[in-house]
Amino acid sequence: MFVDSHAHIDGSEFDHDRKEVIERALAAGVTTILNVGTGDPHSDAFERAVDLGQKHNNIYTAIGTHPHDARHYNADAEHKTKQLIKENSRVVAWGEIGLDFHYDNSPRNVQLSVFENQLRAASELQLPVIIHTREAETETIQTLKSKFSSSTKRGVFHCFSGSMALAKEALDLGFFISFSGIVTFKKADDLRAVAEYVPTKQLLIETDCPFLAPVPHRGKRNEPAFVVEVARCIAALKNVAIEELGQITAANFARLFTPPV
Ligand SMILES: [Zn+2]
Ligand SMILES: [Zn+2]
């Protein structure tokens, strides 16, 4: 039993075979998928994600404005996101939100204020958050400390590729850390050291598909069934059976997102 805690399967990459992709996940033992809706909040991207979650009882939904799209976020976007969350109980998290100073698709000051605003909105709704952070470790931790410390919910640093120092800060703040297929890549020794360090009670696994397919599927389109390879890699690092790693991360997922049964 495995949970893919972060996937993007509502997008056009899966339009021709979404049904088969979901079936293959179930056949591989991936019982639950958290599908994350991203894109311009004024487009129909969030509705599309919510729709997919409503149609499948093994798919939960998260929606939020990605740092890439921060320039599109405003009061209307916040209102719309809140409405969708209130009307749909299968939306279990606000995200992905955060800072991406690698691509800088939105200006940094805009990313920062939009990150702060979405943290506030998520705490108002008492929802956990999904954090995307790249080349902005200090700013991410500072913002969480100043704007999210009073929230009753925590969240996850998804597709973790940061330093050991960032992992320690995130863990100290009570956040989960989720590893994707990157942890299986040949040159990812530093990241594997982080995965070995993260306590199993704060560990999650994900695909972040359609990107970042794990070894041995590297280079292909990624899909939720492949999360088993992430589990295999981390189970070996932690010296536990893959089934046990699957069960632990599935229980963690339920604890963080407390999805309705
Ligand atoms: Zn991300
Ligand atoms: Zn993502």
CSV table of C-alpha atoms and ligand atoms in Angstrom, one decimal:
chain,number,residue,atom,x,y,z
A,1,MET,CA,0.0,0.0,0.0
A,2,PHE,CA,1.5,3.3,-1.2
A,3,VAL,CA,0.4,6.9,-1.3
A,4,ASP,CA,1.6,9.3,-4.0
A,5,SER,CA,1.4,12.5,-1.9
A,6,HIS,CA,2.0,14.9,-4.9
A,7,ALA,CA,1.0,14.3,-8.5
A,8,HIS,CA,-0.3,16.5,-11.4
A,9,ILE,CA,-2.5,14.2,-13.3
A,10,ASP,CA,-5.3,16.6,-14.3
A,11,GLY,CA,-3.1,18.2,-16.9
A,12,SER,CA,-3.0,17.7,-20.7
A,13,GLU,CA,-0.1,15.2,-20.5
A,14,PHE,CA,-2.6,12.6,-19.2
A,15,ASP,CA,-5.6,13.5,-21.4
A,16,HIS,CA,-5.2,10.5,-23.7
A,17,ASP,CA,-4.8,7.8,-21.0
A,18,ARG,CA,-5.7,9.2,-17.6
A,19,LYS,CA,-8.0,6.2,-16.9
A,20,GLU,CA,-5.2,3.7,-17.6
A,21,VAL,CA,-2.8,5.8,-15.5
A,22,ILE,CA,-5.1,5.6,-12.5
A,23,GLU,CA,-5.7,1.9,-13.0
A,24,ARG,CA,-2.0,1.2,-13.3
A,25,ALA,CA,-1.5,3.1,-10.0
A,26,LEU,CA,-4.1,0.9,-8.2
A,27,ALA,CA,-2.5,-2.2,-9.8
A,28,ALA,CA,0.9,-1.2,-8.4
A,29,GLY,CA,-0.6,-0.8,-4.9
A,30,VAL,CA,-0.8,3.0,-5.0
A,31,THR,CA,-4.1,3.3,-3.1
A,32,THR,CA,-4.3,7.1,-2.8
A,33,ILE,CA,-3.1,10.0,-4.9
A,34,LEU,CA,-3.0,13.7,-3.9
A,35,ASN,CA,-3.5,15.6,-7.2
A,36,VAL,CA,-2.2,19.1,-7.0
A,37,GLY,CA,-3.9,21.7,-9.2
A,38,THR,CA,-1.6,24.5,-10.4
A,39,GLY,CA,-1.7,27.3,-13.0
A,40,ASP,CA,-3.2,30.7,-13.4
A,41,PRO,CA,-5.9,30.9,-10.6
A,42,HIS,CA,-8.2,32.8,-13.0
A,43,SER,CA,-8.2,30.0,-15.5
A,44,ASP,CA,-10.1,26.8,-15.0
A,45,ALA,CA,-7.0,24.9,-13.7
A,46,PHE,CA,-8.3,24.6,-10.1
A,47,GLU,CA,-11.8,23.6,-11.2
A,48,ARG,CA,-10.2,20.9,-13.4
A,49,ALA,CA,-8.3,19.5,-10.4
A,50,VAL,CA,-11.3,19.6,-8.1
A,51,ASP,CA,-13.4,17.8,-10.7
A,52,LEU,CA,-10.9,15.0,-11.0
A,53,GLY,CA,-10.9,14.5,-7.2
A,54,GLN,CA,-14.7,14.4,-7.2
A,55,LYS,CA,-14.8,11.7,-9.7
A,56,HIS,CA,-12.4,9.3,-8.0
A,57,ASN,CA,-12.6,8.1,-4.5
A,58,ASN,CA,-8.8,7.3,-4.4
A,59,ILE,CA,-7.8,10.9,-5.4
A,60,TYR,CA,-7.7,13.9,-3.1
A,61,THR,CA,-7.1,17.4,-4.3
A,62,ALA,CA,-4.9,20.4,-3.3
A,63,ILE,CA,-5.2,23.8,-5.0
A,64,GLY,CA,-3.0,26.9,-4.6
A,65,THR,CA,-1.1,29.4,-6.6
A,66,HIS,CA,2.4,28.2,-7.5
A,67,PRO,CA,5.2,30.7,-7.1
A,68,HIS,CA,5.6,30.6,-10.9
A,69,ASP,CA,2.1,32.1,-11.1
A,70,ALA,CA,2.3,34.4,-8.2
A,71,ARG,CA,1.9,37.4,-10.5
A,72,HIS,CA,-1.6,36.3,-11.2
A,73,TYR,CA,-2.7,36.1,-7.6
A,74,ASN,CA,-5.0,38.8,-6.1
A,75,ALA,CA,-8.0,39.1,-3.9
A,76,ASP,CA,-10.3,37.5,-6.5
A,77,ALA,CA,-8.0,34.5,-6.8
A,78,GLU,CA,-8.0,34.1,-3.0
A,79,HIS,CA,-11.7,34.3,-2.9
A,80,LYS,CA,-12.2,31.8,-5.6
A,81,THR,CA,-9.7,29.3,-4.0
A,82,LYS,CA,-11.4,29.6,-0.7
A,83,GLN,CA,-14.9,29.0,-2.3
A,84,LEU,CA,-13.6,25.9,-4.1
A,85,ILE,CA,-12.2,24.5,-0.9
A,86,LYS,CA,-15.3,25.2,1.2
A,87,GLU,CA,-17.6,23.6,-1.4
A,88,ASN,CA,-15.4,20.5,-1.9
A,89,SER,CA,-14.5,18.4,1.1
A,90,ARG,CA,-12.0,16.4,-1.0
A,91,VAL,CA,-9.7,19.4,-1.2
A,92,VAL,CA,-7.4,18.6,1.7
A,93,ALA,CA,-4.5,21.1,1.4
A,94,TRP,CA,-3.6,24.6,0.1
A,95,GLY,CA,-0.7,24.3,-2.3
A,96,GLU,CA,1.6,24.2,-3.9
A,97,ILE,CA,2.8,27.6,-2.6
A,98,GLY,CA,6.2,29.0,-1.8
A,99,LEU,CA,9.2,30.5,-3.5
A,100,ASP,CA,11.1,29.6,-6.6
A,101,PHE,CA,14.2,31.9,-7.1
A,102,HIS,CA,15.7,29.4,-9.6
A,103,TYR,CA,13.2,30.2,-12.4
A,104,ASP,CA,12.0,33.6,-11.1
A,105,ASN,CA,8.9,33.3,-13.3
A,106,SER,CA,7.3,35.9,-11.0
A,107,PRO,CA,9.2,38.8,-9.4
A,108,ARG,CA,10.7,37.8,-6.0
A,109,ASN,CA,8.9,40.5,-4.0
A,110,VAL,CA,5.6,39.3,-5.5
A,111,GLN,CA,6.4,35.7,-4.7
A,112,LEU,CA,7.1,36.6,-1.1
A,113,SER,CA,3.9,38.6,-0.6
A,114,VAL,CA,1.7,36.0,-2.3
A,115,PHE,CA,3.3,33.2,-0.3
A,116,GLU,CA,2.5,35.2,2.9
A,117,ASN,CA,-1.1,35.8,1.8
A,118,GLN,CA,-1.7,32.2,1.0
A,119,LEU,CA,-0.2,31.0,4.3
A,120,ARG,CA,-2.7,33.4,6.0
A,121,ALA,CA,-5.6,32.1,4.0
A,122,ALA,CA,-4.7,28.5,4.6
A,123,SER,CA,-4.5,29.1,8.4
A,124,GLU,CA,-7.9,30.8,8.3
A,125,LEU,CA,-9.3,27.7,6.7
A,126,GLN,CA,-7.2,25.4,9.0
A,127,LEU,CA,-5.7,23.6,6.1
A,128,PRO,CA,-2.2,22.1,5.8
A,129,VAL,CA,0.0,23.7,3.2
A,130,ILE,CA,2.2,22.2,0.4
A,131,ILE,CA,5.5,24.1,0.2
A,132,HIS,CA,7.5,24.4,-3.1
A,133,THR,CA,10.9,26.0,-2.5
A,134,ARG,CA,13.9,26.3,-4.8
A,135,GLU,CA,17.0,28.4,-4.2
A,136,ALA,CA,15.1,30.3,-1.5
A,137,GLU,CA,15.8,28.3,1.7
A,138,THR,CA,16.4,31.2,4.1
A,139,GLU,CA,13.4,33.2,2.9
A,140,THR,CA,11.1,30.2,3.0
A,141,ILE,CA,12.0,29.3,6.6
A,142,GLN,CA,11.8,33.0,7.7
A,143,THR,CA,8.3,33.4,6.1
A,144,LEU,CA,7.0,30.2,7.7
A,145,LYS,CA,8.3,31.3,11.1
A,146,SER,CA,6.8,34.7,10.9
A,147,LYS,CA,3.5,34.0,9.0
A,148,PHE,CA,2.5,30.4,9.8
A,149,SER,CA,3.7,29.7,13.4
A,150,SER,CA,0.3,30.3,14.9
A,151,SER,CA,-1.5,27.9,12.4
A,152,THR,CA,-3.0,24.8,13.9
A,153,LYS,CA,-2.0,22.9,10.8
A,154,ARG,CA,1.5,22.2,9.4
A,155,GLY,CA,2.4,20.9,5.9
A,156,VAL,CA,5.0,19.3,3.7
A,157,PHE,CA,8.1,20.4,1.9
A,158,HIS,CA,7.3,18.7,-1.4
A,159,CYS,CA,9.8,17.3,-3.9
A,160,PHE,CA,12.6,18.0,-1.4
A,161,SER,CA,15.9,18.8,-3.1
A,162,GLY,CA,17.3,21.2,-0.5
A,163,SER,CA,20.2,21.0,1.9
A,164,MET,CA,20.4,19.1,5.2
A,165,ALA,CA,20.2,22.4,7.0
A,166,LEU,CA,16.9,23.2,5.3
A,167,ALA,CA,15.6,19.7,6.2
A,168,LYS,CA,16.5,20.2,9.8
A,169,GLU,CA,14.7,23.6,10.0
A,170,ALA,CA,11.6,22.2,8.3
A,171,LEU,CA,11.5,19.2,10.7
A,172,ASP,CA,11.9,21.6,13.7
A,173,LEU,CA,8.9,23.5,12.5
A,174,GLY,CA,6.9,20.3,12.5
A,175,PHE,CA,6.7,19.9,8.7
A,176,PHE,CA,6.9,16.7,6.8
A,177,ILE,CA,9.4,16.2,4.1
A,178,SER,CA,8.4,14.5,0.8
A,179,PHE,CA,10.9,12.9,-1.6
A,180,SER,CA,10.4,12.4,-5.3
A,181,GLY,CA,12.2,10.4,-8.0
A,182,ILE,CA,15.2,12.7,-7.6
A,183,VAL,CA,16.3,10.6,-4.6
A,184,THR,CA,16.8,7.7,-7.0
A,185,PHE,CA,19.1,9.6,-9.4
A,186,LYS,CA,22.7,8.5,-9.6
A,187,LYS,CA,24.2,11.7,-8.5
A,188,ALA,CA,21.8,12.4,-5.7
A,189,ASP,CA,24.1,11.2,-2.8
A,190,ASP,CA,23.6,14.3,-0.8
A,191,LEU,CA,19.8,14.0,-1.1
A,192,ARG,CA,19.9,10.4,-0.1
A,193,ALA,CA,21.8,11.4,3.0
A,194,VAL,CA,18.9,13.8,3.9
A,195,ALA,CA,16.4,11.0,3.2
A,196,GLU,CA,18.3,8.7,5.5
A,197,TYR,CA,18.3,11.4,8.2
A,198,VAL,CA,14.6,12.4,8.1
A,199,PRO,CA,12.7,10.5,10.9
A,200,THR,CA,10.2,8.1,9.4
A,201,LYS,CA,7.3,9.8,11.3
A,202,GLN,CA,7.9,13.0,9.2
A,203,LEU,CA,8.5,11.3,5.8
A,204,LEU,CA,6.3,11.3,2.7
A,205,ILE,CA,6.9,10.0,-0.9
A,206,GLU,CA,5.6,11.4,-4.2
A,207,THR,CA,6.1,11.4,-7.9
A,208,ASP,CA,5.5,15.1,-8.8
A,209,CYS,CA,4.5,13.5,-12.1
A,210,PRO,CA,4.5,14.1,-15.1
A,211,PHE,CA,8.1,15.2,-14.3
A,212,LEU,CA,11.1,13.6,-12.6
A,213,ALA,CA,10.4,9.9,-13.3
A,214,PRO,CA,12.5,7.8,-10.9
A,215,VAL,CA,15.1,5.3,-12.0
A,216,PRO,CA,14.5,2.9,-13.9
A,217,HIS,CA,11.9,5.0,-15.7
A,218,ARG,CA,14.1,8.2,-15.8
A,219,GLY,CA,13.4,10.3,-18.9
A,220,LYS,CA,9.9,8.9,-19.5
A,221,ARG,CA,6.7,10.6,-18.5
A,222,ASN,CA,6.3,10.0,-14.8
A,223,GLU,CA,3.0,8.6,-13.3
A,224,PRO,CA,1.7,7.7,-9.8
A,225,ALA,CA,2.5,4.0,-10.1
A,226,PHE,CA,6.2,4.9,-10.2
A,227,VAL,CA,6.1,6.1,-6.6
A,228,VAL,CA,6.9,2.5,-5.7
A,229,GLU,CA,10.4,3.1,-7.0
A,230,VAL,CA,10.8,6.1,-4.6
A,231,ALA,CA,9.6,3.8,-1.8
A,232,ARG,CA,12.1,1.1,-2.8
A,233,CYS,CA,15.0,3.5,-2.7
A,234,ILE,CA,14.2,5.0,0.7
A,235,ALA,CA,13.3,1.7,2.2
A,236,ALA,CA,16.8,0.5,1.3
A,237,LEU,CA,18.3,3.6,2.9
A,238,LYS,CA,16.4,3.0,6.0
A,239,ASN,CA,16.9,-0.7,6.0
A,240,VAL,CA,13.2,-1.5,6.2
A,241,ALA,CA,11.0,-3.6,3.9
A,242,ILE,CA,9.4,-1.6,1.1
A,243,GLU,CA,5.9,-2.6,2.4
A,244,GLU,CA,6.7,-1.1,5.8
A,245,LEU,CA,7.9,2.1,4.2
A,246,GLY,CA,4.7,2.2,2.2
A,247,GLN,CA,2.6,1.7,5.3
A,248,ILE,CA,4.5,4.3,7.3
A,249,THR,CA,4.2,7.0,4.7
A,250,ALA,CA,0.6,6.2,4.0
A,251,ALA,CA,-0.2,6.6,7.8
A,252,ASN,CA,1.8,9.9,7.8
A,253,PHE,CA,-0.3,11.1,4.8
A,254,ALA,CA,-3.5,10.4,6.7
A,255,ARG,CA,-2.2,12.1,9.8
A,256,LEU,CA,-1.2,15.3,7.9
A,257,PHE,CA,-4.1,15.6,5.6
A,258,THR,CA,-6.7,13.7,7.6
A,259,PRO,CA,-8.7,12.9,4.5
A,260,PRO,CA,-12.3,11.7,5.1
A,261,VAL,CA,-12.6,7.9,4.5
B,1,ZN,ZN,6.7,22.0,-6.8
B,2,ZN,ZN,4.2,19.9,-8.1
